[in-house]
PDB file of C-alpha atoms in Angstrom:
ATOM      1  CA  UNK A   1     -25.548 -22.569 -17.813  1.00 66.00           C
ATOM      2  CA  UNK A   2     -22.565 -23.787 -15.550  1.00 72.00           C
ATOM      3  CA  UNK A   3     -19.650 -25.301 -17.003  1.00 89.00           C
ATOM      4  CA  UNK A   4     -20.137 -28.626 -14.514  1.00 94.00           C
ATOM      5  CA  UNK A   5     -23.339 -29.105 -12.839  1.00 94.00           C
ATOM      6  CA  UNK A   6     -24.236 -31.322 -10.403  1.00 94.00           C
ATOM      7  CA  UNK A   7     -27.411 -31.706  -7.650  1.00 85.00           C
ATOM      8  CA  UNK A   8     -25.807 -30.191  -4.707  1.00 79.00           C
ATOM      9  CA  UNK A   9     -28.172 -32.870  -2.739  1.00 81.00           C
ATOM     10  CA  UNK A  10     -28.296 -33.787   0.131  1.00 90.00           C
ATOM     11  CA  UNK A  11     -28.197 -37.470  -1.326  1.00 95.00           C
ATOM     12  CA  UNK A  12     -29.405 -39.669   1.612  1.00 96.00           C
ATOM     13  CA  UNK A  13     -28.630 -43.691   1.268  1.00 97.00           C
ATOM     14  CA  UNK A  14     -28.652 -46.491   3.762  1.00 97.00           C
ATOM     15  CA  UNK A  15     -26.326 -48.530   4.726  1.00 97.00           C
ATOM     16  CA  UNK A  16     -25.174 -51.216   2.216  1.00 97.00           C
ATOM     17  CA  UNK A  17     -26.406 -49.452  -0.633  1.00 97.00           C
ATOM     18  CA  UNK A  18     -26.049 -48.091  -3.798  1.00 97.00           C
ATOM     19  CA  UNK A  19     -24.656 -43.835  -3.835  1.00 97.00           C
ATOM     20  CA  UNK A  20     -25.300 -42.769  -7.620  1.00 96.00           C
ATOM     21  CA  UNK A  21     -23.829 -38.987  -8.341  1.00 97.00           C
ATOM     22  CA  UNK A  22     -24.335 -37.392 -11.701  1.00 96.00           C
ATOM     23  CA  UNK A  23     -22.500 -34.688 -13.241  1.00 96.00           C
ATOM     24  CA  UNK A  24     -23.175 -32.840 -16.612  1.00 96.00           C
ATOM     25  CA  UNK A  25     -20.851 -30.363 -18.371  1.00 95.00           C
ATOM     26  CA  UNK A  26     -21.300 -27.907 -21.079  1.00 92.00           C
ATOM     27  CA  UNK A  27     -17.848 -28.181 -23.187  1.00 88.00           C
ATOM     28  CA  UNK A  28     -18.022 -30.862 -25.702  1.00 87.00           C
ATOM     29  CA  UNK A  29     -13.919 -30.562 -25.739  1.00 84.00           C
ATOM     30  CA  UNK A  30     -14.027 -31.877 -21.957  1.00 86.00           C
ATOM     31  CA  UNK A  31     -11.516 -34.760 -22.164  1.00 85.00           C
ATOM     32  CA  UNK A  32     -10.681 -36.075 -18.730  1.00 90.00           C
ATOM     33  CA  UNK A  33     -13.470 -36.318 -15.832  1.00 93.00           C
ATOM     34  CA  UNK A  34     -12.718 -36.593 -12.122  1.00 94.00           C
ATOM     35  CA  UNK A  35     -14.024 -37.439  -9.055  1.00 97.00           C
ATOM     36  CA  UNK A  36     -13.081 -35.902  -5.838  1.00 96.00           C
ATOM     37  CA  UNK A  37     -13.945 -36.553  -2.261  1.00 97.00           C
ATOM     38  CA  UNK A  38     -14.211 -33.838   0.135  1.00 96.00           C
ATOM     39  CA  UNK A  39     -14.729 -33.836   4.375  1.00 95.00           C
ATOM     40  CA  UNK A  40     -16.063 -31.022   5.365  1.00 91.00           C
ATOM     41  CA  UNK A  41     -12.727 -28.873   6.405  1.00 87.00           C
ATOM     42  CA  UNK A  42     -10.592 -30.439   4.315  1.00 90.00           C
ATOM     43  CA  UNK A  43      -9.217 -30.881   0.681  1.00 92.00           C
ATOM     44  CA  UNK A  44     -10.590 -32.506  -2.180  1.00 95.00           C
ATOM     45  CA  UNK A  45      -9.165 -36.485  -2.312  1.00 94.00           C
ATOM     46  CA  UNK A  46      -8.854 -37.972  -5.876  1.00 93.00           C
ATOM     47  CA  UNK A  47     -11.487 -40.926  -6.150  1.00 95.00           C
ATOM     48  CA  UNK A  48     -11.687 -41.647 -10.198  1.00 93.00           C
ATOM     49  CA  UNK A  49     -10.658 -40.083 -12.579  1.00 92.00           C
ATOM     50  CA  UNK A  50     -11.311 -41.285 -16.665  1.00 94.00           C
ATOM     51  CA  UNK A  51     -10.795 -40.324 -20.309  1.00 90.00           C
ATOM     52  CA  UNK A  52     -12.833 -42.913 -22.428  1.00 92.00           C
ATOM     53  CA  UNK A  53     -17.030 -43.307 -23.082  1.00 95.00           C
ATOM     54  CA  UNK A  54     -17.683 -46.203 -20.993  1.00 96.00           C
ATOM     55  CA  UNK A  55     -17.537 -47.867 -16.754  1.00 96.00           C
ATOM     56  CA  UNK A  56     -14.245 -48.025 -14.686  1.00 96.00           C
ATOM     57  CA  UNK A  57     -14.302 -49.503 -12.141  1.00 96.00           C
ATOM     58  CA  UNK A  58     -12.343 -49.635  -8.878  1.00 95.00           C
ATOM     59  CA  UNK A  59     -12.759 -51.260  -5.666  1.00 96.00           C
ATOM     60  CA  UNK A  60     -16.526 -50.244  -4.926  1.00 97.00           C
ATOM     61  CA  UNK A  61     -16.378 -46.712  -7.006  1.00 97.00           C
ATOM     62  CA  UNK A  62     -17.635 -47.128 -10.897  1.00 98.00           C
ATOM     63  CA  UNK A  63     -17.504 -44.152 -12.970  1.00 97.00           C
ATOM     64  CA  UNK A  64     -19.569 -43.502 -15.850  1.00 97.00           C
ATOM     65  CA  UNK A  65     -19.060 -41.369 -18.567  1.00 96.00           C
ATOM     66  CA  UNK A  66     -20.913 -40.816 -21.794  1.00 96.00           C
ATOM     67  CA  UNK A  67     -19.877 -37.841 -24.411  1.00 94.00           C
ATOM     68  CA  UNK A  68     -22.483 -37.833 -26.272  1.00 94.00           C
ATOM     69  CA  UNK A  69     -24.856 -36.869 -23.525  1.00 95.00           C
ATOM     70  CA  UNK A  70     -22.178 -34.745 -21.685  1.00 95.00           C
ATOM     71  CA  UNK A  71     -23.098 -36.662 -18.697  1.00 95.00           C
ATOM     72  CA  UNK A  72     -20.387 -38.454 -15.770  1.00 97.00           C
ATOM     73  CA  UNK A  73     -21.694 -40.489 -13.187  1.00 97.00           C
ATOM     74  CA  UNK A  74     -20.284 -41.961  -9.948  1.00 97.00           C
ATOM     75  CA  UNK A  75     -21.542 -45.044  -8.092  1.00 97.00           C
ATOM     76  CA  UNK A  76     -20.783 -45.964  -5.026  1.00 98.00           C
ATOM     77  CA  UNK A  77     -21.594 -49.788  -4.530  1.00 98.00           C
ATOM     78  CA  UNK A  78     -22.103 -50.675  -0.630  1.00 98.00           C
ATOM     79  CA  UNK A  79     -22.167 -47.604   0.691  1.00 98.00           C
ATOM     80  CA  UNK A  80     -21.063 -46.833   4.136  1.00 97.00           C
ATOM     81  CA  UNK A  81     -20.878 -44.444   6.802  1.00 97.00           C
ATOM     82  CA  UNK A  82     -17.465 -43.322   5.987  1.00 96.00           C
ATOM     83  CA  UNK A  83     -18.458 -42.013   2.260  1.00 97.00           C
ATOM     84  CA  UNK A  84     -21.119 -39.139   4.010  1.00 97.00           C
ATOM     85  CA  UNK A  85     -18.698 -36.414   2.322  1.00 97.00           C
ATOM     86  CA  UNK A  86     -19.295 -33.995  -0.907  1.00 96.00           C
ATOM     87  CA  UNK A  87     -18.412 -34.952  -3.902  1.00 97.00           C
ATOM     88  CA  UNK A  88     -16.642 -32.800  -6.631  1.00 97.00           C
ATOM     89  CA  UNK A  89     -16.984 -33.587 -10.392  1.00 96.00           C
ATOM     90  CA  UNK A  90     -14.153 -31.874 -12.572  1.00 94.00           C
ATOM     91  CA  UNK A  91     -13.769 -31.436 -15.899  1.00 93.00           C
ATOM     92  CA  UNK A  92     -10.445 -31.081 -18.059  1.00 87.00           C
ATOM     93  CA  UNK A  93     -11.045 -29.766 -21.454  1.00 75.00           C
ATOM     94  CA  UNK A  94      -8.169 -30.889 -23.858  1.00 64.00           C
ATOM     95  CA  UNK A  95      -4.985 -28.630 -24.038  1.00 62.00           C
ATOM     96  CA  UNK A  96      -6.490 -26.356 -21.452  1.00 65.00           C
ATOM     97  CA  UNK A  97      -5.175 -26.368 -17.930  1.00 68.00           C
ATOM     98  CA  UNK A  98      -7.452 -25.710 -15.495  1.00 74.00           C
ATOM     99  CA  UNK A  99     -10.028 -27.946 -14.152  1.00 83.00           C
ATOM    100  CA  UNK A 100     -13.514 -26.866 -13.933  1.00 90.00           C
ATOM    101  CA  UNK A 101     -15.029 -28.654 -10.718  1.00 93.00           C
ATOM    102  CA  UNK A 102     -19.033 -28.772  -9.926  1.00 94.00           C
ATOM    103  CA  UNK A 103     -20.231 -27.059  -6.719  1.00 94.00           C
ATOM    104  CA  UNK A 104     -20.468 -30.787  -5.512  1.00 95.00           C
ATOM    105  CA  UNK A 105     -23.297 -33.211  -4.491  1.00 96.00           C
ATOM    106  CA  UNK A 106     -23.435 -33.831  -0.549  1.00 96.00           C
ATOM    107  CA  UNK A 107     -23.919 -37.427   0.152  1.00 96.00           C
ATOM    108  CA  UNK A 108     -25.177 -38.864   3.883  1.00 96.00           C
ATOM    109  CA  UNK A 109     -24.711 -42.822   4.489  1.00 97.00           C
ATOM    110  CA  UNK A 110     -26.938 -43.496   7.706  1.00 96.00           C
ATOM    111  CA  UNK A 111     -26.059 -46.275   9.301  1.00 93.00           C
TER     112      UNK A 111
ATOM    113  CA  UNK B   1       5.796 -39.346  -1.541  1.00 54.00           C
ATOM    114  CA  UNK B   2       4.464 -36.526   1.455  1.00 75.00           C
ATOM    115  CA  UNK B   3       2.378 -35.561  -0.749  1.00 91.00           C
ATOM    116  CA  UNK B   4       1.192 -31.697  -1.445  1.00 95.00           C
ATOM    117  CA  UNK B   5       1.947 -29.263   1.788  1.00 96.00           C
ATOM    118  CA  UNK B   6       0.741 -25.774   2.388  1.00 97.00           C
ATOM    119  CA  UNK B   7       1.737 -23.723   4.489  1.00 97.00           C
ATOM    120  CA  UNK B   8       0.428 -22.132   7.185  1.00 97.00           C
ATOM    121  CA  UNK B   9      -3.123 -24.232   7.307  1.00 95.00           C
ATOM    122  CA  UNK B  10      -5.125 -21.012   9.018  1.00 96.00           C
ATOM    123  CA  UNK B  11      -4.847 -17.335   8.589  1.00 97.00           C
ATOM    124  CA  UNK B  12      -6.116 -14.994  10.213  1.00 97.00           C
ATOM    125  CA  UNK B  13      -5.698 -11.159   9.189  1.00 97.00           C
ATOM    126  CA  UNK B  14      -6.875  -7.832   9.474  1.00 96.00           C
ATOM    127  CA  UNK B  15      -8.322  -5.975   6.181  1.00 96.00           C
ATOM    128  CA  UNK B  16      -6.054  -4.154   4.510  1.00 97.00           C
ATOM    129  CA  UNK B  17      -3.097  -6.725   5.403  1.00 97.00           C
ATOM    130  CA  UNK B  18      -1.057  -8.545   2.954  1.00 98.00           C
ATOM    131  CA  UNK B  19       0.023 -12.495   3.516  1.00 98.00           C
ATOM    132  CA  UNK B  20       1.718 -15.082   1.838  1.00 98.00           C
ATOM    133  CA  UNK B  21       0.988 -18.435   1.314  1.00 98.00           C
ATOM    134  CA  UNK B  22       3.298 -21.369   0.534  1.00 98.00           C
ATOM    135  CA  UNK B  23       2.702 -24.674  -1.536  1.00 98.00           C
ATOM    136  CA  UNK B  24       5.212 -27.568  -1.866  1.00 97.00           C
ATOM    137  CA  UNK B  25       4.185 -29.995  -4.729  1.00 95.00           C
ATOM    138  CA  UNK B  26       4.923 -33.887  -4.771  1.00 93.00           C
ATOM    139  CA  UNK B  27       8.594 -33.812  -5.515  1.00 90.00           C
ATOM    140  CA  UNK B  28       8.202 -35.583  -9.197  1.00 86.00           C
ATOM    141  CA  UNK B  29       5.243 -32.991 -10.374  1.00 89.00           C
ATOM    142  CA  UNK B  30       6.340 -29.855 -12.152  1.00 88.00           C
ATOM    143  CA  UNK B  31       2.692 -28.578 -12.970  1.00 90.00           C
ATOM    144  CA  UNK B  32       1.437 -26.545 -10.104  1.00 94.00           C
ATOM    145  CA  UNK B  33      -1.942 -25.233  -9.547  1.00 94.00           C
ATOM    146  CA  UNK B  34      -3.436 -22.561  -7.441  1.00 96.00           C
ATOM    147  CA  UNK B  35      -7.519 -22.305  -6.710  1.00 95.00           C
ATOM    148  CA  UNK B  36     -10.111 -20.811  -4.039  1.00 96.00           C
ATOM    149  CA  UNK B  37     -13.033 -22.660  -2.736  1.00 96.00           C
ATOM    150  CA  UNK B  38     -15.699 -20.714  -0.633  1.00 95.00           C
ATOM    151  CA  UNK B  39     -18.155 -22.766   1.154  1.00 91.00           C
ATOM    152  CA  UNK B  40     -20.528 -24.440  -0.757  1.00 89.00           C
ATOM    153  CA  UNK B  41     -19.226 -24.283  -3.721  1.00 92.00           C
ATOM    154  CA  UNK B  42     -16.267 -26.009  -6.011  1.00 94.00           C
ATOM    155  CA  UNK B  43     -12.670 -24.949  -6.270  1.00 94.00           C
ATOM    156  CA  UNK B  44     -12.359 -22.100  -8.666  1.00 93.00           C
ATOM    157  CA  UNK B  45      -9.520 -22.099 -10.885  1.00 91.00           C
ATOM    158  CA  UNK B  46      -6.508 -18.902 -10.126  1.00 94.00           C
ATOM    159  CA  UNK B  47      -3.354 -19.729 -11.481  1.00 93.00           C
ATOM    160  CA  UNK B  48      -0.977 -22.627 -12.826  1.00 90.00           C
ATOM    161  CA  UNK B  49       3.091 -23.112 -13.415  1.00 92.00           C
ATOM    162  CA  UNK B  50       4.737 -25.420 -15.471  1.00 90.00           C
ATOM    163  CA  UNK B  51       8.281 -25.627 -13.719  1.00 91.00           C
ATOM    164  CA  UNK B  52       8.973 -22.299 -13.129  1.00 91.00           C
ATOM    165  CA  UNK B  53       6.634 -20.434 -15.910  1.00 91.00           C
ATOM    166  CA  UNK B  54       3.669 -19.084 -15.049  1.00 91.00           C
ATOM    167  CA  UNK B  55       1.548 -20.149 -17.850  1.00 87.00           C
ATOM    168  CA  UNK B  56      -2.175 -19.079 -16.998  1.00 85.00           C
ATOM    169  CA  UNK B  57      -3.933 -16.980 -14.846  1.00 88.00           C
ATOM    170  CA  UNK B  58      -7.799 -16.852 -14.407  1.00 88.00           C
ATOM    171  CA  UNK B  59      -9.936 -13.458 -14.616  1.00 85.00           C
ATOM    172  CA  UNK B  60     -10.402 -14.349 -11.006  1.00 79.00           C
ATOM    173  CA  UNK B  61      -6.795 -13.321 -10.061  1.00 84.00           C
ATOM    174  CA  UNK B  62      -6.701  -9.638  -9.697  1.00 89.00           C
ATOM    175  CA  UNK B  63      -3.973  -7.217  -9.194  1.00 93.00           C
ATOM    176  CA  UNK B  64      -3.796  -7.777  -5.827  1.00 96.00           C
ATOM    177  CA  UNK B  65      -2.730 -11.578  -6.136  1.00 96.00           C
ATOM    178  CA  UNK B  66       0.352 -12.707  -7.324  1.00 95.00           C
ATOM    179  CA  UNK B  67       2.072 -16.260  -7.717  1.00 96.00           C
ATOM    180  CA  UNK B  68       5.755 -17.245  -7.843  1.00 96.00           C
ATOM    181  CA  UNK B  69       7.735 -20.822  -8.144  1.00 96.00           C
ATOM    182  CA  UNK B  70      11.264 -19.427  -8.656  1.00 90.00           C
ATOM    183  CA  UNK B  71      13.013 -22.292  -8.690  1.00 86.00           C
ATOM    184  CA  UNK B  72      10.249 -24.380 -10.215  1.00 85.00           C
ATOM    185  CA  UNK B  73       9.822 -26.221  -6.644  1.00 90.00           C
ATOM    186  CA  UNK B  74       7.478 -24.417  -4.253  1.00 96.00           C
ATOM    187  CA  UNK B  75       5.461 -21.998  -5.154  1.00 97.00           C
ATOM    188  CA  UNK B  76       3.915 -18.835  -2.844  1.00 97.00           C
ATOM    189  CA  UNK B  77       0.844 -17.269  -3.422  1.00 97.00           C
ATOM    190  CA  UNK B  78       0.441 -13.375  -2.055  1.00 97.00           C
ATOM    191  CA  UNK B  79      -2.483 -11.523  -1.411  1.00 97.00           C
ATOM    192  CA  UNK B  80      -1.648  -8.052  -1.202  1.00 97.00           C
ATOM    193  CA  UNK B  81      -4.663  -5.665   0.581  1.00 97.00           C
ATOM    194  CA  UNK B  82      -6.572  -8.220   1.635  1.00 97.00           C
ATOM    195  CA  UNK B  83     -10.707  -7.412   1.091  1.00 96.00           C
ATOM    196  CA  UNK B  84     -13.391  -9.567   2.927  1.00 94.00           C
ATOM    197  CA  UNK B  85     -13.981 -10.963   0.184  1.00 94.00           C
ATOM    198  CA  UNK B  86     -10.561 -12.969  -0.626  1.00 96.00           C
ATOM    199  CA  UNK B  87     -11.828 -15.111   2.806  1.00 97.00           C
ATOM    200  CA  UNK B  88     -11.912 -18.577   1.259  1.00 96.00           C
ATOM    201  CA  UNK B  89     -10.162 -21.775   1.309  1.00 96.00           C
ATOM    202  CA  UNK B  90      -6.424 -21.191  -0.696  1.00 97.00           C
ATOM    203  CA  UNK B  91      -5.643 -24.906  -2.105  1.00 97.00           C
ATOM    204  CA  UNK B  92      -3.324 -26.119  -4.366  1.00 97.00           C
ATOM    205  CA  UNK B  93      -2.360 -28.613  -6.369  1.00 95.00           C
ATOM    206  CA  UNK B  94       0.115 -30.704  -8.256  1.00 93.00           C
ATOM    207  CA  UNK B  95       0.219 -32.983 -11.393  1.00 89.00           C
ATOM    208  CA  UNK B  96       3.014 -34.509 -13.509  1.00 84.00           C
ATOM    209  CA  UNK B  97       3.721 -33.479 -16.808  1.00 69.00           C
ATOM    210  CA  UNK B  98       2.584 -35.762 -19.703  1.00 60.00           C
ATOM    211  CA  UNK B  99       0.061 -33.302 -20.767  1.00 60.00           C
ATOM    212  CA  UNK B 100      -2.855 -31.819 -19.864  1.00 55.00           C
ATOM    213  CA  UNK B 101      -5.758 -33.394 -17.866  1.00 66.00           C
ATOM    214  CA  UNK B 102      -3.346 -35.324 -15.339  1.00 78.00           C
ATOM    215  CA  UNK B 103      -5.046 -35.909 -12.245  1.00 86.00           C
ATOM    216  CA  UNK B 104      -4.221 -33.540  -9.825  1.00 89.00           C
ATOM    217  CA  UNK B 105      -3.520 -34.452  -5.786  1.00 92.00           C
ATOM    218  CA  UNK B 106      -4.446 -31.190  -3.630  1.00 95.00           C
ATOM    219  CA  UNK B 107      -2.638 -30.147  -0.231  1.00 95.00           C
ATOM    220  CA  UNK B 108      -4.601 -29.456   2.974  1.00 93.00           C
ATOM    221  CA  UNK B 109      -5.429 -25.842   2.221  1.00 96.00           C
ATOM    222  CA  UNK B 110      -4.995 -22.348   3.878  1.00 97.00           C
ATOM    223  CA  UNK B 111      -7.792 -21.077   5.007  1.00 96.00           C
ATOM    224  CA  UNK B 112      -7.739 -17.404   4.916  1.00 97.00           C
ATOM    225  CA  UNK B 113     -10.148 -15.136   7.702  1.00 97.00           C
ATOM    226  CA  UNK B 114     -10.385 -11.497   7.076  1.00 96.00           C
ATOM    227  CA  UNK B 115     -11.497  -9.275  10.001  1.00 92.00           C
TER     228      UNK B 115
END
């Protein structure tokens, strides 16, 4: 089993609607989850990134996370051309300094 | 803030070569990272520094690689004998220093080509 797994897609959405990425991870010491934005050819962008069971929300990104399930979600609320990009889901596990990052979910907003 | 730089942004070597990468962090970080991303796949942890002290180093980093932030400002990363197989994406990373799981902000990359 990966560390951090997530559907590598492709995740196709219209327009104006909803993007929901999931993420799983095997260490139950994960403490900090992130979500990362990546354009083909260049470097992961920080999108979320958050520490406590619960939503967060920001602009139109929520993130999700639930510890008991070992499960992090992103949604992206009116979605729009400009997300089509892969997202990366990290992991931190506590004390440890490395992130472990999922082989990403490719998302496609068609206009 | 400029943000994380790398330096050069392409590479393109023979087998058998060595090269050198470069990495300047967001001035205020002193936790530098090192990973490698091939395509289709996440960034895969090689190496971190805390200041100047290189604290970690992944199973991933062989012999052949080595890191250095002498001055705990910029760091290089060198690849010495370069193999097909170390073509991938060189990124790194910076984060400040309250403890572990800080968010980290990533530079554009060096992306290496072995011939």
């Amino acid at each position: 089993q990966k560390e951090v797994e997530q559907n590598s897609g492709p995740l196709s959405v219209p327009e104006g609607a909803i993007a929901s990425l999931n993420c799983t991870y095997s260490d139950r010491g994960s403490q900090s989850f992130f979500w990362y934005r990546q354009y083909s050819g260049k470097s992961p962008e920080l999108i979320m990134f958050i520490y406590s069971n619960g939503d967060k929300e920001d602009g139109r990104f929520t993130a999700q996370l639930n510890k008991a399930s070992q499960y992090v979600s992103l949604l992206i609320r009116d979605s729009q051309p400009s997300d089509s990009a892969t997202y990366l889901c990290a992991v931190n596990v506590y004390n440890n300094n490395d992130m472990r990052f999922g082989a990403g979910t490719r998302l496609t907003v068609k206009p | 803030d400029t943000g994380v730089s790398q330096d050069p942004r392409h590479k393109i070597t023979k087998r058998g070569q060595n090269v050198t990468f470069r990495c300047d962090p967001i001035s205020e970080h002193n936790r530098l990272y090192w990973y490698r991303q091939t395509l289709g796949q996440g960034p895969e942890f090689l190496t971190y520094f805390q200041n100047e002290a290189q604290l970690e180093k992944s199973r991933l980093l062989s012999d052949r690689f080595s890191a250095e932030r002498p001055k705990g400002s910029f760091s290089t990363l060198e690849i010495q004998r370069t193999e097909q197989g170390d073509s991938a994406m060189y990124l790194c990373a910076s984060s400040l220093d309250r403890q572990a799981g800080q968010p980290q902000h990533f530079g554009d990359g060096t992306r290496l080509s072995i011939l």
